[in-house]
Short mmCIF file of C-alpha atoms and ligand atoms in Angstrom, two decimals:
data_model
loop_
_atom_site.label_atom_id
_atom_site.label_comp_id
_atom_site.label_asym_id
_atom_site.label_seq_id
_atom_site.Cartn_x
_atom_site.Cartn_y
_atom_site.Cartn_z
CA MET A 252 -121.59 -48.88 70.11
CA ILE A 253 -121.51 -45.46 68.52
CA PRO A 254 -118.75 -45.22 65.93
CA MET A 255 -117.05 -41.99 64.63
CA VAL A 256 -118.32 -42.86 61.21
CA ASP A 257 -120.58 -45.78 60.06
CA LEU A 258 -119.67 -46.41 56.37
CA ARG A 259 -121.80 -49.44 56.39
CA ARG A 260 -125.07 -47.60 56.81
CA GLN A 261 -124.38 -45.41 53.81
CA TYR A 262 -123.41 -48.33 51.71
CA GLU A 263 -126.64 -50.18 52.60
CA SER A 264 -128.62 -47.20 51.47
CA ILE A 265 -126.99 -47.14 47.92
CA LYS A 266 -125.93 -50.65 47.52
CA THR A 267 -127.89 -51.50 44.36
CA GLU A 268 -126.59 -48.43 42.45
CA ILE A 269 -122.95 -48.89 43.78
CA ASP A 270 -122.80 -52.55 42.92
CA ALA A 271 -124.26 -51.83 39.42
CA ALA A 272 -121.77 -49.15 38.77
CA ILE A 273 -118.71 -51.25 39.82
CA GLY A 274 -120.15 -54.20 37.90
CA GLU A 275 -120.30 -51.98 34.72
CA VAL A 276 -116.62 -51.06 35.11
CA LEU A 277 -115.72 -54.75 35.49
CA GLY A 278 -117.69 -55.60 32.45
CA LYS A 279 -116.01 -53.04 30.34
CA THR A 280 -112.50 -53.89 31.76
CA GLN A 281 -111.33 -50.25 31.22
CA PHE A 282 -109.67 -49.70 34.53
CA ILE A 283 -107.30 -46.66 34.08
CA LEU A 284 -108.49 -43.29 32.91
CA GLY A 285 -111.70 -44.61 31.53
CA PRO A 286 -115.08 -42.88 30.91
CA ASN A 287 -116.05 -42.64 34.63
CA VAL A 288 -112.99 -40.57 35.43
CA ALA A 289 -113.70 -38.25 32.48
CA GLU A 290 -117.34 -37.81 33.48
CA LEU A 291 -116.73 -37.44 37.19
CA GLU A 292 -114.20 -34.60 36.29
CA ARG A 293 -116.79 -32.87 34.20
CA GLU A 294 -119.40 -33.34 36.91
CA ILE A 295 -117.06 -32.01 39.74
CA ALA A 296 -115.87 -29.11 37.63
CA GLY A 297 -119.60 -28.32 36.96
CA PHE A 298 -120.60 -28.67 40.70
CA HIS A 299 -117.92 -26.07 41.53
CA ASP A 300 -118.53 -23.91 38.55
CA VAL A 301 -115.01 -23.98 37.43
CA SER A 302 -113.56 -25.00 34.07
CA HIS A 303 -111.19 -27.85 35.01
CA ALA A 304 -111.01 -30.85 37.30
CA VAL A 305 -108.30 -33.50 37.26
CA GLY A 306 -108.73 -36.82 39.09
CA VAL A 307 -105.69 -38.01 40.98
CA ALA A 308 -104.70 -40.99 43.18
CA ASN A 309 -105.41 -39.27 46.59
CA GLY A 310 -105.72 -35.91 48.41
CA THR A 311 -102.09 -35.86 49.19
CA ASP A 312 -101.06 -36.06 45.57
CA ALA A 313 -103.68 -33.46 44.62
CA LEU A 314 -101.84 -30.97 46.91
CA LEU A 315 -98.45 -32.23 45.71
CA LEU A 316 -99.23 -31.92 41.98
CA ALA A 317 -100.82 -28.44 42.55
CA LEU A 318 -97.44 -27.42 44.19
CA ARG A 319 -95.57 -28.88 41.30
CA ALA A 320 -97.75 -27.05 38.79
CA CYS A 321 -96.85 -23.83 40.57
CA ASP A 322 -93.13 -24.92 40.17
CA ILE A 323 -92.58 -24.91 44.02
CA ARG A 324 -88.99 -26.02 44.63
CA GLN A 325 -86.04 -26.10 46.96
CA ASP A 326 -85.90 -23.14 49.47
CA ASP A 327 -89.17 -21.77 48.52
CA GLU A 328 -91.53 -21.03 51.44
CA VAL A 329 -95.13 -22.03 51.60
CA ILE A 330 -97.44 -20.61 54.35
CA THR A 331 -99.90 -23.00 55.90
CA THR A 332 -101.66 -23.91 59.18
CA PRO A 333 -100.00 -26.11 61.82
CA PHE A 334 -103.37 -27.37 62.93
CA THR A 335 -104.10 -29.87 60.05
CA PHE A 336 -103.42 -33.37 58.98
CA ILE A 337 -99.66 -34.03 58.08
CA ALA A 338 -100.32 -34.22 54.42
CA THR A 339 -100.76 -30.45 54.06
CA ALA A 340 -97.24 -29.70 55.08
CA GLU A 341 -95.63 -32.99 54.07
CA VAL A 342 -96.10 -32.24 50.38
CA ILE A 343 -94.22 -28.92 50.87
CA GLY A 344 -91.31 -30.70 52.46
CA LEU A 345 -91.24 -33.43 49.87
CA LEU A 346 -90.32 -30.72 47.33
CA ARG A 347 -87.60 -29.52 49.66
CA ALA A 348 -89.56 -26.25 50.18
CA ARG A 349 -90.18 -25.03 53.60
CA PRO A 350 -93.56 -24.97 55.45
CA VAL A 351 -94.00 -21.73 57.35
CA PHE A 352 -96.68 -22.20 59.91
CA VAL A 353 -99.26 -19.42 60.88
CA ASP A 354 -101.47 -19.88 63.94
CA ILE A 355 -105.11 -20.33 63.78
CA LYS A 356 -108.37 -18.66 64.98
CA PRO A 357 -109.80 -20.49 68.00
CA GLY A 358 -113.47 -20.70 66.88
CA THR A 359 -112.99 -22.25 63.50
CA PHE A 360 -109.49 -23.90 63.92
CA ASN A 361 -108.54 -22.29 60.54
CA ILE A 362 -105.54 -20.16 59.66
CA ASP A 363 -105.75 -16.59 61.05
CA PRO A 364 -105.30 -14.27 58.07
CA ALA A 365 -104.25 -11.33 60.32
CA LEU A 366 -100.98 -13.28 61.16
CA ILE A 367 -100.10 -14.20 57.52
CA GLU A 368 -98.27 -10.89 56.43
CA LYS A 369 -95.75 -10.99 59.27
CA LYS A 370 -94.45 -14.42 57.86
CA ILE A 371 -94.08 -13.42 54.34
CA THR A 372 -90.42 -13.08 53.05
CA ALA A 373 -88.76 -12.74 49.65
CA ARG A 374 -89.00 -16.52 49.46
CA THR A 375 -92.70 -16.92 49.94
CA ARG A 376 -94.40 -18.43 46.88
CA ALA A 377 -97.70 -19.85 48.08
CA ILE A 378 -100.39 -20.16 50.75
CA ILE A 379 -102.35 -23.32 51.52
CA PRO A 380 -105.37 -22.46 53.66
CA VAL A 381 -107.17 -25.66 54.98
CA HIS A 382 -110.93 -25.74 55.43
CA LEU A 383 -110.60 -27.79 58.51
CA PHE A 384 -113.43 -29.97 59.79
CA GLY A 385 -115.61 -28.70 57.01
CA HIS A 386 -115.62 -24.97 57.98
CA PRO A 387 -114.22 -22.72 55.34
CA ALA A 388 -111.18 -20.74 56.04
CA ASP A 389 -111.55 -16.95 55.93
CA MET A 390 -110.56 -16.73 52.08
CA ASP A 391 -111.21 -12.98 51.24
CA PRO A 392 -108.28 -11.74 53.33
CA VAL A 393 -106.14 -14.63 52.16
CA MET A 394 -106.88 -13.85 48.51
CA ASP A 395 -106.28 -10.09 49.14
CA ILE A 396 -102.85 -10.83 50.57
CA SER A 397 -101.98 -13.30 47.75
CA ARG A 398 -102.82 -10.65 45.18
CA ARG A 399 -100.65 -8.05 46.92
CA TYR A 400 -97.75 -10.29 47.20
CA GLY A 401 -98.12 -12.27 44.12
CA LEU A 402 -98.61 -15.63 45.77
CA ARG A 403 -100.41 -18.77 44.64
CA VAL A 404 -103.28 -20.00 46.79
CA ILE A 405 -103.94 -23.78 47.00
CA GLU A 406 -107.02 -24.59 49.09
CA ASP A 407 -106.96 -27.92 50.96
CA CYS A 408 -110.50 -28.97 50.67
CA ALA A 409 -110.04 -32.53 51.86
CA GLN A 410 -112.60 -32.08 54.64
CA ALA A 411 -114.91 -29.65 53.07
CA PHE A 412 -116.52 -30.81 49.86
CA GLY A 413 -119.47 -28.67 49.21
CA ALA A 414 -118.86 -26.08 51.93
CA LEU A 415 -119.65 -22.50 51.12
CA TYR A 416 -117.69 -19.25 51.83
CA ARG A 417 -119.76 -16.14 51.09
CA GLY A 418 -121.89 -18.07 48.74
CA ARG A 419 -118.88 -19.73 46.83
CA LYS A 420 -117.98 -23.26 47.04
CA VAL A 421 -114.54 -23.93 48.63
CA GLY A 422 -111.81 -24.91 46.13
CA SER A 423 -113.17 -22.49 43.51
CA ILE A 424 -111.77 -19.45 45.21
CA GLY A 425 -107.93 -19.83 45.14
CA ASP A 426 -105.86 -21.00 42.18
CA PHE A 427 -106.49 -24.61 42.99
CA GLY A 428 -108.92 -26.65 45.14
CA CYS A 429 -107.54 -30.08 46.23
CA PHE A 430 -109.86 -32.81 47.40
CA SER A 431 -109.51 -36.21 49.11
CA PHE A 432 -111.99 -39.00 48.63
CA PHE A 433 -110.42 -41.24 51.39
CA PRO A 434 -113.21 -43.43 52.81
CA SER A 435 -113.98 -41.27 55.82
CA LYS A 436 -114.29 -37.96 53.95
CA ASN A 437 -117.70 -36.36 53.27
CA LEU A 438 -117.44 -37.33 49.51
CA ALA A 439 -115.66 -40.51 49.70
CA CYS A 440 -114.83 -43.58 47.61
CA TYR A 441 -113.95 -47.28 48.68
CA GLY A 442 -110.16 -46.75 48.51
CA ASP A 443 -107.97 -43.73 47.82
CA GLY A 444 -108.88 -41.06 45.49
CA GLY A 445 -108.37 -37.33 44.84
CA MET A 446 -109.12 -34.38 42.66
CA VAL A 447 -107.69 -30.98 41.75
CA ILE A 448 -109.95 -28.28 40.51
CA THR A 449 -108.74 -25.06 38.81
CA GLY A 450 -109.95 -22.23 36.43
CA ASN A 451 -106.63 -22.15 34.88
CA GLN A 452 -106.28 -24.08 31.59
CA ASP A 453 -102.48 -24.22 31.59
CA MET A 454 -102.36 -25.43 35.24
CA ALA A 455 -104.96 -28.12 34.59
CA GLU A 456 -102.87 -29.30 31.59
CA LYS A 457 -99.79 -29.44 33.83
CA ILE A 458 -101.46 -31.58 36.38
CA ARG A 459 -102.84 -33.90 33.74
CA ILE A 460 -99.31 -34.37 32.53
CA LEU A 461 -97.83 -34.71 36.07
CA ARG A 462 -100.40 -37.36 37.11
CA ASN A 463 -99.47 -39.62 34.10
CA HIS A 464 -95.62 -39.94 34.24
CA GLY A 465 -94.97 -36.46 32.86
CA GLY A 466 -96.27 -36.93 29.41
CA ARG A 467 -99.24 -36.12 27.16
CA VAL A 468 -98.62 -38.88 24.70
CA LYS A 469 -97.92 -42.37 25.92
CA TYR A 470 -94.17 -43.21 25.94
CA TYR A 471 -93.18 -39.54 25.36
CA HIS A 472 -92.18 -37.83 28.69
CA ASP A 473 -91.61 -34.03 29.07
CA VAL A 474 -91.10 -33.74 32.80
CA LEU A 475 -90.64 -35.90 35.84
CA GLY A 476 -94.17 -36.92 36.78
CA TYR A 477 -96.00 -39.53 38.92
CA ASN A 478 -98.28 -42.49 38.65
CA SER A 479 -101.23 -40.68 40.29
CA ARG A 480 -104.35 -41.36 38.45
CA LEU A 481 -107.89 -41.69 39.93
CA ASP A 482 -108.96 -45.30 39.59
CA GLU A 483 -111.89 -45.96 37.23
CA ILE A 484 -113.82 -48.14 39.83
CA GLN A 485 -113.38 -45.40 42.43
CA ALA A 486 -114.57 -42.82 39.99
CA ALA A 487 -117.80 -44.93 39.11
CA VAL A 488 -118.41 -45.01 42.88
CA LEU A 489 -117.95 -41.38 43.29
CA ARG A 490 -120.41 -40.51 40.51
CA VAL A 491 -123.12 -42.35 42.44
CA LYS A 492 -122.24 -40.65 45.65
CA LEU A 493 -121.88 -37.08 44.15
CA ARG A 494 -125.61 -37.08 43.31
CA ARG A 495 -126.23 -37.30 47.17
CA ILE A 496 -123.57 -35.09 48.54
CA GLU A 497 -125.76 -32.14 49.31
CA ALA A 498 -128.28 -34.28 51.08
CA TRP A 499 -125.56 -35.88 53.16
CA ASN A 500 -123.94 -32.56 54.01
CA GLU A 501 -127.39 -31.50 55.08
CA GLY A 502 -127.60 -34.71 57.15
CA ARG A 503 -124.40 -33.62 58.97
CA ARG A 504 -125.63 -30.09 59.56
CA ARG A 505 -128.90 -31.53 61.07
CA ALA A 506 -126.72 -33.64 63.35
CA ALA A 507 -124.50 -30.60 64.35
CA ALA A 508 -127.66 -28.64 65.14
CA LEU A 509 -128.90 -31.51 67.41
CA TYR A 510 -125.50 -31.59 69.24
CA ARG A 511 -125.82 -27.80 69.75
CA THR A 512 -129.28 -28.35 71.36
CA PHE A 513 -128.41 -31.37 73.51
CA ILE A 514 -124.93 -30.32 74.90
CA ARG A 515 -125.61 -28.05 77.78
CA ARG A 516 -122.49 -27.02 79.54
CA GLU A 517 -120.91 -23.78 80.03
CA ASP A 518 -117.44 -25.25 80.18
CA ILE A 519 -117.65 -26.90 76.83
CA ILE A 520 -116.90 -24.69 73.71
CA LEU A 521 -118.85 -25.67 70.70
CA PRO A 522 -117.38 -25.13 67.18
CA ASP A 523 -118.13 -21.74 65.49
CA GLU A 524 -120.09 -21.43 62.22
CA ALA A 525 -119.39 -18.07 60.76
CA PRO A 526 -122.63 -16.38 59.60
CA ASP A 527 -121.23 -16.02 56.08
CA CYS A 528 -120.23 -19.65 55.77
CA THR A 529 -121.97 -23.10 55.37
CA HIS A 530 -120.05 -25.61 57.48
CA VAL A 531 -120.32 -29.19 56.27
CA TYR A 532 -119.26 -30.75 59.53
CA HIS A 533 -116.66 -33.25 58.49
CA GLN A 534 -116.12 -33.25 62.21
CA PHE A 535 -118.08 -31.86 65.02
CA THR A 536 -115.29 -30.74 67.30
CA ILE A 537 -115.81 -29.43 70.89
CA ARG A 538 -113.20 -27.97 73.22
CA SER A 539 -112.73 -28.67 76.92
CA THR A 540 -109.99 -28.52 79.44
CA GLY A 541 -111.52 -31.71 80.71
CA ARG A 542 -111.06 -33.44 77.23
CA ASP A 543 -109.27 -36.55 78.39
CA ARG A 544 -111.90 -37.34 80.96
CA ILE A 545 -114.85 -36.75 78.64
CA MET A 546 -113.21 -39.13 76.14
CA SER A 547 -112.69 -41.88 78.68
CA ASP A 548 -116.32 -41.49 79.95
CA LEU A 549 -117.57 -41.87 76.37
CA SER A 550 -115.34 -44.79 75.71
CA SER A 551 -116.61 -46.68 78.76
CA ARG A 552 -120.03 -46.36 77.40
CA GLY A 553 -119.19 -47.72 73.92
CA ILE A 554 -118.97 -44.23 72.23
CA ALA A 555 -116.09 -43.35 70.04
CA SER A 556 -114.46 -39.93 69.94
CA ALA A 557 -111.22 -38.76 68.54
CA VAL A 558 -108.49 -36.07 68.92
CA TYR A 559 -107.81 -34.39 65.56
CA TYR A 560 -105.04 -33.37 66.05
CA PRO A 561 -102.91 -34.25 69.21
CA VAL A 562 -99.61 -32.57 68.02
CA PRO A 563 -99.56 -29.34 65.82
CA LEU A 564 -97.27 -29.78 62.90
CA HIS A 565 -94.66 -27.21 64.11
CA LEU A 566 -94.03 -29.42 67.02
CA GLN A 567 -93.69 -32.71 64.90
CA LYS A 568 -90.35 -34.45 64.83
CA VAL A 569 -90.30 -34.44 61.06
CA PHE A 570 -90.30 -30.60 61.11
CA ALA A 571 -87.79 -30.19 63.89
CA GLY A 572 -84.96 -27.88 62.82
CA LEU A 573 -86.98 -25.82 60.61
CA GLY A 574 -86.90 -22.92 63.11
CA GLU A 575 -90.67 -23.14 63.18
CA GLU A 576 -91.03 -24.37 66.81
CA GLY A 577 -93.43 -21.54 67.69
CA PRO A 578 -94.99 -20.85 70.04
CA LEU A 579 -98.34 -20.87 68.16
CA GLN A 580 -100.49 -20.70 71.13
CA VAL A 581 -103.86 -21.27 69.72
CA SER A 582 -102.83 -24.33 67.89
CA GLU A 583 -101.12 -25.70 70.88
CA ARG A 584 -103.98 -25.06 73.21
CA SER A 585 -106.47 -26.59 70.59
CA ALA A 586 -104.37 -29.79 70.36
CA ALA A 587 -104.77 -30.15 74.20
CA GLU A 588 -108.56 -29.48 74.31
CA VAL A 589 -110.19 -30.63 71.09
CA LEU A 590 -112.48 -33.70 70.93
CA SER A 591 -114.36 -34.81 67.81
CA LEU A 592 -117.63 -36.59 68.28
CA PRO A 593 -119.41 -39.25 66.19
CA MET A 594 -120.53 -37.56 62.95
CA PHE A 595 -122.00 -39.01 59.90
CA PRO A 596 -125.18 -38.16 57.84
CA GLU A 597 -127.03 -41.19 59.07
CA ILE A 598 -126.36 -40.73 62.83
CA THR A 599 -129.85 -40.66 64.60
CA GLU A 600 -131.22 -38.13 67.01
CA GLU A 601 -131.22 -40.88 69.60
CA GLU A 602 -127.45 -41.48 69.22
CA ILE A 603 -126.68 -37.83 69.36
CA ARG A 604 -128.79 -37.65 72.59
CA ARG A 605 -126.80 -40.49 74.15
CA VAL A 606 -123.47 -38.96 73.26
CA SER A 607 -124.58 -35.61 74.62
CA ASP A 608 -125.90 -36.96 77.86
CA VAL A 609 -122.60 -38.61 78.74
CA ILE A 610 -120.85 -35.31 77.96
CA ASN A 611 -123.30 -33.37 80.09
CA ARG A 612 -122.74 -35.74 83.04
CA ALA A 613 -118.91 -35.97 82.85
CA VAL A 614 -117.11 -34.48 85.80
C1 LIG B 918 -107.28 -36.41 54.37
C2 LIG B 918 -106.53 -35.26 54.17
C3 LIG B 918 -105.60 -34.95 53.27
C4 LIG B 918 -104.94 -36.16 52.46
O1 LIG B 918 -105.79 -36.80 51.63
P1 LIG B 918 -105.47 -38.37 51.25
O2 LIG B 918 -106.47 -38.68 50.29
O3 LIG B 918 -105.66 -39.18 52.53
O4 LIG B 918 -104.12 -38.35 50.74
C5 LIG B 918 -105.02 -33.76 53.21
N1 LIG B 918 -105.35 -32.67 54.01
C6 LIG B 918 -106.36 -32.90 54.81
C7 LIG B 918 -106.69 -31.69 55.72
C8 LIG B 918 -106.97 -34.11 55.15
O5 LIG B 918 -107.90 -34.28 56.01
#
């Protein structure tokens, strides 16, 4: 069996430190907004060279609270990609604002900046680029457009902790960087968790208030907020893991390089890595018109693979009636052709060879 991710291998490698960190929280019995959350916020802000980081309950809330901090509301429009996890656009809809989908580039699966301007209207307020699969979106043109039209930029970094765009860490380029620590992400905890980073003090303060029932002082509430705090136990786990994230991302890059060497087929398109970016390979995603056949061949040999994502968001039932049916051809074609292969820092060369051999022999 070769799984998509093997969380056990990673846990075994850091078990002593993790168990001690959790044990310490249990001993102190300070479970909500304790010292580990505060320290992790400082460490993650430092890692990204930004002034503020605010721990929240999950990556979806990180995006939701960033939109709320920007005062996104009913009838506002927010531009994003249709080729992403539902959460990216779900939060726009939850605020009764309207997601406006812009097609992607085929090599990186990220929003195509050249197509953004045509979709800007008087109601457009923000852009949410997603650094999908660990490859940075092309941020310079996105930032240029946002400055010209006065739009906020909220980076969805859920799959790209530590990825670099022209030497800058993703999340530190736009107004906000939103992270998820869901167990399968590159930097992950043992439950749900998320973080918003920003260089704007007022925005950081707004998010701190929103995450804790809309108030700064207990039992005094200024705005309608949420119960969306990062859990102290998860923060303790994340502090242990943060010390290793660069090595783990390097392990993913090594695995990707091996896939590139071992997969030898003209009819399979390997994922791009732009020369000015450092991809962190949350996923290694190939494209083939024979995708379904490759998937069943892998499965019959005990090798997992997955389709992220089978239906682009503009074609989802939940967004029917928005007038956003497309066509968005690159996204639709990608949905029909993509296949993500087993990818985690501890995957062995032997395992990558086995996966690649099955792919090379598929008819
Ligand atoms: C995982 C993910 C999210 C949501 O994060 P959760 O912590 O699961 O709420 C948002 N956007 C993208 C692109 C993701 O992959």
